[in-house]
Short mmCIF file of C-alpha atoms in Angstrom, two decimals:
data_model
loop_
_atom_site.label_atom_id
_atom_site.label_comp_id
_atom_site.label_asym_id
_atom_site.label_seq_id
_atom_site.Cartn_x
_atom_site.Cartn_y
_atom_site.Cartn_z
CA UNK A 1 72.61 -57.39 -30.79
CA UNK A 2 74.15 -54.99 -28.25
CA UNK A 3 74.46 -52.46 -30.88
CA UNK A 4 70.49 -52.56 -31.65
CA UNK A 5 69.67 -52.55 -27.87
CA UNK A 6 71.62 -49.30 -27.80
CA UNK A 7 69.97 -47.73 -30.29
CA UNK A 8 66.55 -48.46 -28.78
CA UNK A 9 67.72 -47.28 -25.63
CA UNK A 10 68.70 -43.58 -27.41
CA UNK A 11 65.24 -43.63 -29.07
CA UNK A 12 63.64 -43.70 -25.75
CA UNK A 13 65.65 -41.20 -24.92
CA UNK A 14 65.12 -39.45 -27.14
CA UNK A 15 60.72 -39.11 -27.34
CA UNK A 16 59.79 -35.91 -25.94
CA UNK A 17 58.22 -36.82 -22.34
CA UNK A 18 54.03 -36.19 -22.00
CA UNK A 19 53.53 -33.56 -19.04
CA UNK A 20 50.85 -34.93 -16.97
CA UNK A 21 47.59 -33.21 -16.71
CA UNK A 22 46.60 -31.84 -13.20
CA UNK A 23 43.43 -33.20 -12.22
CA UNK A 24 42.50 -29.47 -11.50
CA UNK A 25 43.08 -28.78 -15.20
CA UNK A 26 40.42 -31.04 -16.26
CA UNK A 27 37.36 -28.92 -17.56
CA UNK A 28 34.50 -29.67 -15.50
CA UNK A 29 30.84 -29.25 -16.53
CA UNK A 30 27.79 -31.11 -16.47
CA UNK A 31 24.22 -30.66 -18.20
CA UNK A 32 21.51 -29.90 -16.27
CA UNK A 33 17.34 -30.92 -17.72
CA UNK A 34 13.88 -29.10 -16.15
CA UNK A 35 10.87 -27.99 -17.39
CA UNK A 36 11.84 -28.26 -21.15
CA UNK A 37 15.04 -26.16 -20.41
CA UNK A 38 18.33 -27.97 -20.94
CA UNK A 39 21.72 -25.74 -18.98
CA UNK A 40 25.18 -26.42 -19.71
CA UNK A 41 27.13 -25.32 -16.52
CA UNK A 42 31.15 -25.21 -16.66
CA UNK A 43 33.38 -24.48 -14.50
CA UNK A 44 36.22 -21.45 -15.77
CA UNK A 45 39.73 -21.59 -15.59
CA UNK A 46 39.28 -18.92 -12.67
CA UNK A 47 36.97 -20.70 -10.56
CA UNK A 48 34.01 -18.98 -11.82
CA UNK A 49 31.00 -20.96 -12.71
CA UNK A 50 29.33 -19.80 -16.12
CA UNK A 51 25.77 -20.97 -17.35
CA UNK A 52 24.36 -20.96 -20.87
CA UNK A 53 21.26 -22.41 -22.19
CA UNK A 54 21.71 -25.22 -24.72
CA UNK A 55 18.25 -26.27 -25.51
CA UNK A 56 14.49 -24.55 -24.42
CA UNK A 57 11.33 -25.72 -25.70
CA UNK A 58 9.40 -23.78 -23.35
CA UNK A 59 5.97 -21.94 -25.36
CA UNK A 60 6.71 -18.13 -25.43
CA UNK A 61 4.25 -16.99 -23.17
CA UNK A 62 5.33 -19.15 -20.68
CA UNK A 63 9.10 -17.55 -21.29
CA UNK A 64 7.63 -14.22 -20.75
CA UNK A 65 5.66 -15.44 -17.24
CA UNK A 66 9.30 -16.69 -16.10
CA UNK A 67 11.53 -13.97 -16.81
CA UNK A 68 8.65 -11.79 -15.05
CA UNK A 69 9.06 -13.91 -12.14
CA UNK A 70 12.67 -14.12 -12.27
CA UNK A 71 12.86 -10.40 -12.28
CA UNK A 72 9.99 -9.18 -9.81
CA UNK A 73 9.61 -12.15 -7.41
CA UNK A 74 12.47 -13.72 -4.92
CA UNK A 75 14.55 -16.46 -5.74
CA UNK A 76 13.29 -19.73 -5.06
CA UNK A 77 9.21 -18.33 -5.38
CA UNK A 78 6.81 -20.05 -4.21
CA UNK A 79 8.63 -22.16 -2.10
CA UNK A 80 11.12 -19.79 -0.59
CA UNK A 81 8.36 -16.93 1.14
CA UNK A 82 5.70 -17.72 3.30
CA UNK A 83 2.05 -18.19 2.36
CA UNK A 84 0.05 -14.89 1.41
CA UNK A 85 2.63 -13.44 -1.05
CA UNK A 86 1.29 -13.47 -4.05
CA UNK A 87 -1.73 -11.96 -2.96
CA UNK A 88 0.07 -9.11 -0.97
CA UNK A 89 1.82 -8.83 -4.22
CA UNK A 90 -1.27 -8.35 -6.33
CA UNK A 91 -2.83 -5.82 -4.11
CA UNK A 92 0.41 -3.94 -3.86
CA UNK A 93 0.53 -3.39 -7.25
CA UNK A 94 -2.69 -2.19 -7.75
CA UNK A 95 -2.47 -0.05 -4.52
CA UNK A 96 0.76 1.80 -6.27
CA UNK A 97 -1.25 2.00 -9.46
CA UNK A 98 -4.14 3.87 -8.06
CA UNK A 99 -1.93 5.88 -5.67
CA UNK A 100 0.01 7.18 -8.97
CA UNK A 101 -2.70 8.00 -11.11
CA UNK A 102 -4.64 9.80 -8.23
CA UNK A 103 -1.27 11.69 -7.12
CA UNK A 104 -0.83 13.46 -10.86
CA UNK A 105 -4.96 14.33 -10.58
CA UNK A 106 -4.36 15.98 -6.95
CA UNK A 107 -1.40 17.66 -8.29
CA UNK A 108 -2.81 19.15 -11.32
CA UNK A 109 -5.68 20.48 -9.38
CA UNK A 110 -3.49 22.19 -7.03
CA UNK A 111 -1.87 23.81 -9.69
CA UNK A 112 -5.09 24.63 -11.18
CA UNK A 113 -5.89 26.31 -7.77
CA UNK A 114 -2.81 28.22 -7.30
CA UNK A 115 -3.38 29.73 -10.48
CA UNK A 116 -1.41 28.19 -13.03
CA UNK A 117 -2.22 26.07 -16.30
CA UNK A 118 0.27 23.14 -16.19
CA UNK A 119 0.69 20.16 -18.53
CA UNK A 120 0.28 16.66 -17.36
CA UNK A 121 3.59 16.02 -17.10
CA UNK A 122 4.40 19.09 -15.32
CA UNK A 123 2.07 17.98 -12.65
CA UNK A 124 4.24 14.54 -12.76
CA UNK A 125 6.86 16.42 -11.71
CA UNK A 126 6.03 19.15 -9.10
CA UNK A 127 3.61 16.36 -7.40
CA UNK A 128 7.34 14.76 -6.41
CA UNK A 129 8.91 17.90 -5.15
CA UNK A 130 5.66 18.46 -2.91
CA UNK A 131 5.77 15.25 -1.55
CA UNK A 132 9.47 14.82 -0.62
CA UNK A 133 9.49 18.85 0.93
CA UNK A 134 6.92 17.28 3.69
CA UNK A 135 8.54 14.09 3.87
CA UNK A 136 10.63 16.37 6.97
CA UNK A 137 7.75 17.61 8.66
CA UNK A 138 6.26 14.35 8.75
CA UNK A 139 9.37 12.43 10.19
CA UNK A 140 9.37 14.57 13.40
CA UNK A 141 5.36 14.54 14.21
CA UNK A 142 5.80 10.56 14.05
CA UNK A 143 9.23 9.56 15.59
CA UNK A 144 7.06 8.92 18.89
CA UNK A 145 4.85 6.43 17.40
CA UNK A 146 7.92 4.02 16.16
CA UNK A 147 6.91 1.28 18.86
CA UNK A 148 3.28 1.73 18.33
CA UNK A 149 3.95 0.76 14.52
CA UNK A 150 6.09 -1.88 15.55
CA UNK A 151 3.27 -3.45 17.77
CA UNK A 152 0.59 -2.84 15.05
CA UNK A 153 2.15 -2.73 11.73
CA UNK A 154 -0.95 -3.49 9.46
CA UNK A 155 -3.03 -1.15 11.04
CA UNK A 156 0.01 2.15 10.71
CA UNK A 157 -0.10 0.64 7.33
CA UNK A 158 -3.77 0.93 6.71
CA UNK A 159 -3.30 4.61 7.96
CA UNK A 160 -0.81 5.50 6.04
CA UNK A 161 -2.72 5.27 2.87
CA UNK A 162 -5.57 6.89 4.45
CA UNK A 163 -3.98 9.83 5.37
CA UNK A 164 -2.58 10.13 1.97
CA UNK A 165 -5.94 9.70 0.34
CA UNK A 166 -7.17 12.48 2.73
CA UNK A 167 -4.14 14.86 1.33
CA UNK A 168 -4.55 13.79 -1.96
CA UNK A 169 -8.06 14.70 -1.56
CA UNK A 170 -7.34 18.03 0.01
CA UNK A 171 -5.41 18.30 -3.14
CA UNK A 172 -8.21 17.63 -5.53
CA UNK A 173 -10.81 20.04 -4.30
CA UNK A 174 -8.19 22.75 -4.09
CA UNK A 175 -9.86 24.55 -7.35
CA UNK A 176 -13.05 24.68 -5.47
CA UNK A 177 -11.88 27.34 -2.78
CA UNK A 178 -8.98 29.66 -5.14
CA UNK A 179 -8.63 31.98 -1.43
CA UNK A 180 -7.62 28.61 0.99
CA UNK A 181 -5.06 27.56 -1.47
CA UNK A 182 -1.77 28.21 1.07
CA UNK A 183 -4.55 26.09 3.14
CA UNK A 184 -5.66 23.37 1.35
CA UNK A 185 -1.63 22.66 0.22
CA UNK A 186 -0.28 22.79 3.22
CA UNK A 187 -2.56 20.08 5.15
CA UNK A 188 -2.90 18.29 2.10
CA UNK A 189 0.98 17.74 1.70
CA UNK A 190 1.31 17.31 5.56
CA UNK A 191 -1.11 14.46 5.54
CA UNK A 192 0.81 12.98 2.67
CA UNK A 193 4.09 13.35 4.08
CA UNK A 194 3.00 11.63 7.35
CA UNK A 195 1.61 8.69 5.12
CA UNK A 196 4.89 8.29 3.72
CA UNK A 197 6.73 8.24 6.93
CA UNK A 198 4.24 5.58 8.36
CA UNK A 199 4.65 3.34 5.13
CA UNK A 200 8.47 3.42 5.14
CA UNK A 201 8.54 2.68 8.97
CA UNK A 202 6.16 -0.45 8.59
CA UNK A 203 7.85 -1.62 5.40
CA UNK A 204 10.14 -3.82 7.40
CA UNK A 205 8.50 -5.70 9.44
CA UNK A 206 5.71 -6.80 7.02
CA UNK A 207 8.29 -7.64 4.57
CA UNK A 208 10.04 -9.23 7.28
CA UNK A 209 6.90 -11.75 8.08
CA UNK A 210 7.22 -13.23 4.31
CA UNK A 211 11.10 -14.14 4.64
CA UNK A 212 10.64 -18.29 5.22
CA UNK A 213 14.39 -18.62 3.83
CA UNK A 214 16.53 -15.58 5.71
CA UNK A 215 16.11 -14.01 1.88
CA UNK A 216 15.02 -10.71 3.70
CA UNK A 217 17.13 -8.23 1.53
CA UNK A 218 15.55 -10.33 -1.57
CA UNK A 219 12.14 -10.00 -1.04
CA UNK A 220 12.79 -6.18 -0.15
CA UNK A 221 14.67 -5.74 -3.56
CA UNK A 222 11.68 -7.75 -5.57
CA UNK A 223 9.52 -5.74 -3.54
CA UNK A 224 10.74 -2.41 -4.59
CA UNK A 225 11.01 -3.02 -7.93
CA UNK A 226 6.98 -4.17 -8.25
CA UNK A 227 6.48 -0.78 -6.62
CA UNK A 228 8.31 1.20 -8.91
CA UNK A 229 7.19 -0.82 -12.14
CA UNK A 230 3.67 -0.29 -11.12
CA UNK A 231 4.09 3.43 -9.90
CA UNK A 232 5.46 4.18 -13.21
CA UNK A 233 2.53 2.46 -15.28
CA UNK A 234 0.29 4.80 -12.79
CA UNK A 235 1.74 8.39 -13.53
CA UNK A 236 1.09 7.35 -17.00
CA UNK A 237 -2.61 6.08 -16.13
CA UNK A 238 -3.00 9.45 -14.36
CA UNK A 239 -1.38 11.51 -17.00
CA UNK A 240 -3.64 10.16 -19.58
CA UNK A 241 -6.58 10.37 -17.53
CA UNK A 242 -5.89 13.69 -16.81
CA UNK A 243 -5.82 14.84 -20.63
CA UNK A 244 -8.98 13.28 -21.01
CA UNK A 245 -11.95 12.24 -19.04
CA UNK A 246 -10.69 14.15 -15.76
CA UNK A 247 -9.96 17.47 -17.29
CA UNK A 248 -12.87 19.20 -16.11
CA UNK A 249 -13.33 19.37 -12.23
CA UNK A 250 -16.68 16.73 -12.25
CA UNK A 251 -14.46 14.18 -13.91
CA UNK A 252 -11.75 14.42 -11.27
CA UNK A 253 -14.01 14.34 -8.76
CA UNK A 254 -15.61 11.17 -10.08
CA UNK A 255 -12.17 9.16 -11.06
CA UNK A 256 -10.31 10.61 -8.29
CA UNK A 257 -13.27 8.91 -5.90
CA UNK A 258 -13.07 5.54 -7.11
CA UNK A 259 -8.88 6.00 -7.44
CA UNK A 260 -9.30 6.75 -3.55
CA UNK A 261 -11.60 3.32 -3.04
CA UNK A 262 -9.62 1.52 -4.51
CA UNK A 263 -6.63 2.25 -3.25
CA UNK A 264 -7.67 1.64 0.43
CA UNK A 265 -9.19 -1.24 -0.38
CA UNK A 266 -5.86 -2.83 -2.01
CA UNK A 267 -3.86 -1.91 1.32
CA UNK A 268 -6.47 -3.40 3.30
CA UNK A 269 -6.59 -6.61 0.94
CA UNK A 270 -2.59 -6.67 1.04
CA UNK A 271 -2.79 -6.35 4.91
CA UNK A 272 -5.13 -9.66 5.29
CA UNK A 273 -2.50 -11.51 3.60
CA UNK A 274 0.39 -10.93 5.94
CA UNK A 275 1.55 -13.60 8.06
CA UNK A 276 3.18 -11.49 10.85
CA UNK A 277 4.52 -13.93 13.58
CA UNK A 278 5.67 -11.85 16.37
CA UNK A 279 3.31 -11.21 19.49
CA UNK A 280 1.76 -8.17 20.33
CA UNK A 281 -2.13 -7.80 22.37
CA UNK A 282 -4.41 -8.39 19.90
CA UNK A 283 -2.68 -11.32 18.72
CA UNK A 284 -1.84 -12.72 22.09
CA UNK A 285 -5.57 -13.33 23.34
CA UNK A 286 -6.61 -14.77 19.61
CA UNK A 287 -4.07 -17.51 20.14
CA UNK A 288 -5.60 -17.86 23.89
CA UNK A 289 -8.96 -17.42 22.39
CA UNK A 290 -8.45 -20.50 19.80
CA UNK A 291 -6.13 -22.64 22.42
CA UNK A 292 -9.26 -22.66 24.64
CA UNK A 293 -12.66 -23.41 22.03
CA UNK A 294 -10.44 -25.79 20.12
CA UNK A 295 -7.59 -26.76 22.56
CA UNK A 296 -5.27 -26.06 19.57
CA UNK A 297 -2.88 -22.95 18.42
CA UNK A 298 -3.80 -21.73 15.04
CA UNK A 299 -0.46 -20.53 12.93
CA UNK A 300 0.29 -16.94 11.59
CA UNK A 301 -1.22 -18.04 8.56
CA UNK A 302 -4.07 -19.17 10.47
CA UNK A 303 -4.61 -16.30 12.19
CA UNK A 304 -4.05 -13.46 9.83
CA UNK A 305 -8.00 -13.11 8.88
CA UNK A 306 -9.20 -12.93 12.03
CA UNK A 307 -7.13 -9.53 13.15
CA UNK A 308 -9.19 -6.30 13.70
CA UNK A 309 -7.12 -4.21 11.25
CA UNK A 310 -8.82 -0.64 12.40
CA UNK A 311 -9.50 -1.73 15.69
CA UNK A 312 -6.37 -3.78 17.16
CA UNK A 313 -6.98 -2.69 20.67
CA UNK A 314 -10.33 -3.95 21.45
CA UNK A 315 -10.23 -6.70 24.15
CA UNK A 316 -11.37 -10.21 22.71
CA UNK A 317 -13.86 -11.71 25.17
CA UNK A 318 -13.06 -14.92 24.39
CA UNK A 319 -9.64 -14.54 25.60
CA UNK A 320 -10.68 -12.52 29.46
CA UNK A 321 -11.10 -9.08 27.45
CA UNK A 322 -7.88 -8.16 28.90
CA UNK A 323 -6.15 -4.69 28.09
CA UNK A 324 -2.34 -3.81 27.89
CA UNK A 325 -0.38 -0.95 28.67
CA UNK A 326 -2.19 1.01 31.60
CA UNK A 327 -0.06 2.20 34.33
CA UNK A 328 0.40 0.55 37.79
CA UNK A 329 -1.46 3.39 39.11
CA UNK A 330 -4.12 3.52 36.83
CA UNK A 331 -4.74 -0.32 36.54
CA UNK A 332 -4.41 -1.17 40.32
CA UNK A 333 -5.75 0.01 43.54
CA UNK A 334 -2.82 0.55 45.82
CA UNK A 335 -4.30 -1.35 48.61
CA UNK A 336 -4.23 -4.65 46.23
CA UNK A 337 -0.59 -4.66 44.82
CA UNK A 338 1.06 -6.27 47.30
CA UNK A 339 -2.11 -9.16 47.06
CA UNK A 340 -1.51 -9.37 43.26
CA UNK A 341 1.98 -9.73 43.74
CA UNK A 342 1.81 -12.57 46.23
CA UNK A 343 -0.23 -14.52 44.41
CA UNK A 344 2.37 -14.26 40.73
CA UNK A 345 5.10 -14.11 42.78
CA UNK A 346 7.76 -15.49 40.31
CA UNK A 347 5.59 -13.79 37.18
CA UNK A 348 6.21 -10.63 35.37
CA UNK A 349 3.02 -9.33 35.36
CA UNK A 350 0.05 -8.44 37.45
CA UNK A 351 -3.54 -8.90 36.88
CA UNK A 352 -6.64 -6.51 37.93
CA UNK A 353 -9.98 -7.23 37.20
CA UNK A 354 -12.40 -4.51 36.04
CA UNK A 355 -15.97 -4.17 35.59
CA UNK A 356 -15.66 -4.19 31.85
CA UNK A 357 -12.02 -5.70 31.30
CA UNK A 358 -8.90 -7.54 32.92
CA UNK A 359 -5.90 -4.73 33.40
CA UNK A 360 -3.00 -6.39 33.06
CA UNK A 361 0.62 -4.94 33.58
CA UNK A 362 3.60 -6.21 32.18
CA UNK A 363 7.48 -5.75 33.88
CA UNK A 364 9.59 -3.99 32.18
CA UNK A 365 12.35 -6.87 30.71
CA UNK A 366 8.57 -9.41 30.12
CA UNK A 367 8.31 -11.42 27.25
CA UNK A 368 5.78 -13.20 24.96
CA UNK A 369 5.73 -15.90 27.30
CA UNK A 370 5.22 -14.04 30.37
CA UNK A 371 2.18 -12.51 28.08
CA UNK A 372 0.67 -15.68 27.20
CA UNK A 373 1.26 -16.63 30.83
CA UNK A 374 -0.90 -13.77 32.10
CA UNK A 375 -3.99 -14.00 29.22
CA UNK A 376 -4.38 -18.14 29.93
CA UNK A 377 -4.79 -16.68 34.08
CA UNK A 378 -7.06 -14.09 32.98
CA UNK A 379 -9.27 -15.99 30.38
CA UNK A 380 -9.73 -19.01 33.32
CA UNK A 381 -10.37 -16.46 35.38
CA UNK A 382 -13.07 -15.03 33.63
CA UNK A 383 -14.97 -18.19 33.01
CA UNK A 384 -14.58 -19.24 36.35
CA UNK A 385 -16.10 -16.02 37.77
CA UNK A 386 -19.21 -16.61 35.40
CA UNK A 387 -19.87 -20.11 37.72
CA UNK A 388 -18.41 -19.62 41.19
CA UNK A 389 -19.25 -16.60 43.27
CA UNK A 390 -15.51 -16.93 44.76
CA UNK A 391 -13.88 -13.96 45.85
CA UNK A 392 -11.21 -12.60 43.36
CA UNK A 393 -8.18 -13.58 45.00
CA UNK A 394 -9.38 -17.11 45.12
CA UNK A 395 -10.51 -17.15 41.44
CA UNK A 396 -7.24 -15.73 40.79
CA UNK A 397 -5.18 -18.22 42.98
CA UNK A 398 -7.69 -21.30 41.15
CA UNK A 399 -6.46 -19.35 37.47
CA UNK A 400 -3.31 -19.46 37.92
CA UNK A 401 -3.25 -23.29 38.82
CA UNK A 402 -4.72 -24.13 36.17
CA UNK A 403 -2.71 -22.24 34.19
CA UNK A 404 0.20 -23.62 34.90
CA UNK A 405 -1.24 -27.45 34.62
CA UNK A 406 -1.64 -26.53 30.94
CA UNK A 407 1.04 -24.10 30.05
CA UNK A 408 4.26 -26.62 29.08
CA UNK A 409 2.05 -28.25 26.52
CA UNK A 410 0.39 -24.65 25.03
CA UNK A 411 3.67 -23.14 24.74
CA UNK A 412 5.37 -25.77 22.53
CA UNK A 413 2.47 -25.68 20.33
CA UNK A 414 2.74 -21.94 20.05
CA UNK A 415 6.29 -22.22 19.09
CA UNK A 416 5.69 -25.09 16.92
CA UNK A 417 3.37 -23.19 14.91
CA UNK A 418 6.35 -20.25 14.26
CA UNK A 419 5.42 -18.15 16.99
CA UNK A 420 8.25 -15.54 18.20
CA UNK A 421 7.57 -15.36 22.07
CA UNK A 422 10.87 -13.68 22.90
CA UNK A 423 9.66 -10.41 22.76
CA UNK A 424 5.69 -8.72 23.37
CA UNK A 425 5.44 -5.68 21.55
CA UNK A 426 2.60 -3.83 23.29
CA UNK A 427 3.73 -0.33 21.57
CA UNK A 428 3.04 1.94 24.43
CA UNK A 429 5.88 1.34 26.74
CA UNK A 430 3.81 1.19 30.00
CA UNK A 431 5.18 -1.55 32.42
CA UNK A 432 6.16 -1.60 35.94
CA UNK A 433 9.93 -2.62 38.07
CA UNK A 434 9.42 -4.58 41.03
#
């Protein structure tokens, strides 16, 4: 008996021993089911997390719709950019698609005018080497107007593609006049090169106004790449056009025309669909304007229709047809500064009312508040002035009350609805130190 307990005793011994597994050695994965897709995601021995489809049922076109999305549009689409994308995306395109086409028309015509006989695709190519060689020129006439762009992006925007329709269209006619060719080039690639310096410099900011999730460098990448896609699929719009129908001066005329219409009217299109949240005049008094017929704050979204694209600097009556950016000097009488700035004594701004307008004048470190501040005084002003027969200073003084009664309610709402009231961008700089 002691003998076989032994022998057990050596065979336990003896069995080789079963290393235990780490628990971080256990493969880890999981299966993942949506929209007729079925993902098997596993973790690698490396950390690394690797994805492969196991099972999609999904119709082809509706493959081809996705992957289109996937590659063109930001992660997360629809849900991760704000509201106006898709159409800003639609009109982009076809903005790019007309600007292509009707670039490799201008260019062939101005080769045409200089003398020479060029292919299609030679035009392609010279019409790039134009363009960049007055990018330069361009850059220095506009590095003053950076803040006005910044205050009034849609509208620089607008302009841009104006301006390059006008140098493409310089371009075009080129054959007409042989003798002006050194002319016609010249202007015509200045225009163009100013365009592009304008588009670049508002690229930002618009893109900027669709970023809901912080996925700014996304939606600039996505962007891009629509651009480029539909640039492409222009130059060879133009270069077939260009072989064919528009080969003879009356058909470039005629194509390049409704290239030209169309094009504005994309950027223009693309422009209503911006959401842009940050204050500058003209959107200033249309939130006053709204607060006081409806006694609410309409959104970005909201308000995006209602902006004077060409016009941005014409004062809204609604809202005291006040104007921004006049001098101190030019704004206010001498003799009634010190009265103006007794009555806002702890504001940063003045008011001065006109025949035809409100002046008002910001300081120089004022923000969106102190902006909405000043419209709500002058827009109360302004109706009280229609019923009282009060001297100014009292109207003023009444204003300014009443603006205050209302202004802790107004401002949440404005905030609420995604306002950014940190900053006023009135793009011209004006303003005044105590």
């Amino acid at each position: 008996m002691q003998f076989l307990q032994e022998k057990v005793k050596l065979i336990k011994k003896e069995e080789p021993v079963m290393a235990k597994k780490n628990p971080e050695d256990i493969p880890v994965y999981w299966f993942e089911n949506s929209d007729s897709v079925s993902h098997h995601f596993h973790f690698e021995s490396d950390g690394h997390l690797s994805m492969k489809v196991v099972d999609d049922a999904r119709p082809v076109p509706q493959k081809m719709v996705e992957s289109f999305l996937n590659k063109f549009f930001p992660s997360g689409y629809p849900y991760s950019v704000n509201e106006g994308y898709l159409r800003y995306t639609q009109f982009r395109a076809l903005q790019h698609l007309s600007s292509a086409a009707l670039s490799v028309l201008s260019t062939q015509s101005l080769l045409f005018a200089a003398g020479l006989r060029p292919t299609p695709a030679q035009a392609t190519v010279v019409s790039w080497i134009l363009k960049d060689g007055m990018q330069h020129v361009g850059k220095l006439i506009c590095s003053n107007l950076g803040a006005r762009m910044d205050s009034e992006p849609k509208r620089w925007r607008v302009l841009a593609d104006v301006l390059y329709d006008i140098g493409t269209g310089l371009e075009l006619i080129s054959p007409l006049c042989p003798h002006l060719f050194l002319e016609m080039a010249g202007l015509g690639n200045f225009a163009k090169g100013m365009a592009t310096v304008a588009a670049r410099a508002t690229r930002l900011p618009i893109y900027s106004s669709f970023a809901k999730e912080g996925n700014l460098s996304d939606i600039f990448a996505k962007g891009e790449a629509i651009s480029t896609l539909f640039n492409v699929a222009g130059i060879g719009i133009g270069i077939q056009l260009s072989s064919t129908i528009c080969s003879s001066m009356e058909g470039k005329l005629v194509v390049g025309s409704i290239l030209s219409v169309v094009h504005v009217f994309s950027v223009v299109e693309q422009m209503r669909g911006v959401p842009i949240n940050t204050l500058n005049p003209q959107r200033t008094a249309l939130i006053v304007a709204n607060f006081l017929k409806t006694g609410k704050v309409p959104s970005p979204t909201d308000l995006r229709f209602q902006e004077n694209l060409m016009f941005p600097e014409r004062p809204i009556q609604d809202a005291g047809n006040v104007k921004v950016g006049r001098a101190l000097h030019k704004a206010v009488k001498p003799s009634e500064v010190q009265k103006l700035k007794e009555v806002f004594v702890e504001e940063k701004f003045l008011l001065s009312h006109g025949k035809s307008c409100t002046d008002m004048v910001l300081e120089h470190d004022a923000t969106g508040e102190d902006a909405l501040r000043g419209w709500l005084v002058a827009a109360y002003a302004k109706s009280m002035k229609k019923m009282y027969d009060d001297p100014d200073d009292i109207i003023l003084q009444d204003a300014y009350e009443r603006m205050n009664d209302v202004f802790s309610p107004f401002l949440s709402q404005v905030q609420a609805k995604g306002w950014y009231t940190d900053r006023f961008l009135d793009g011209t700089g004006t303003r005044f130190a105590r």
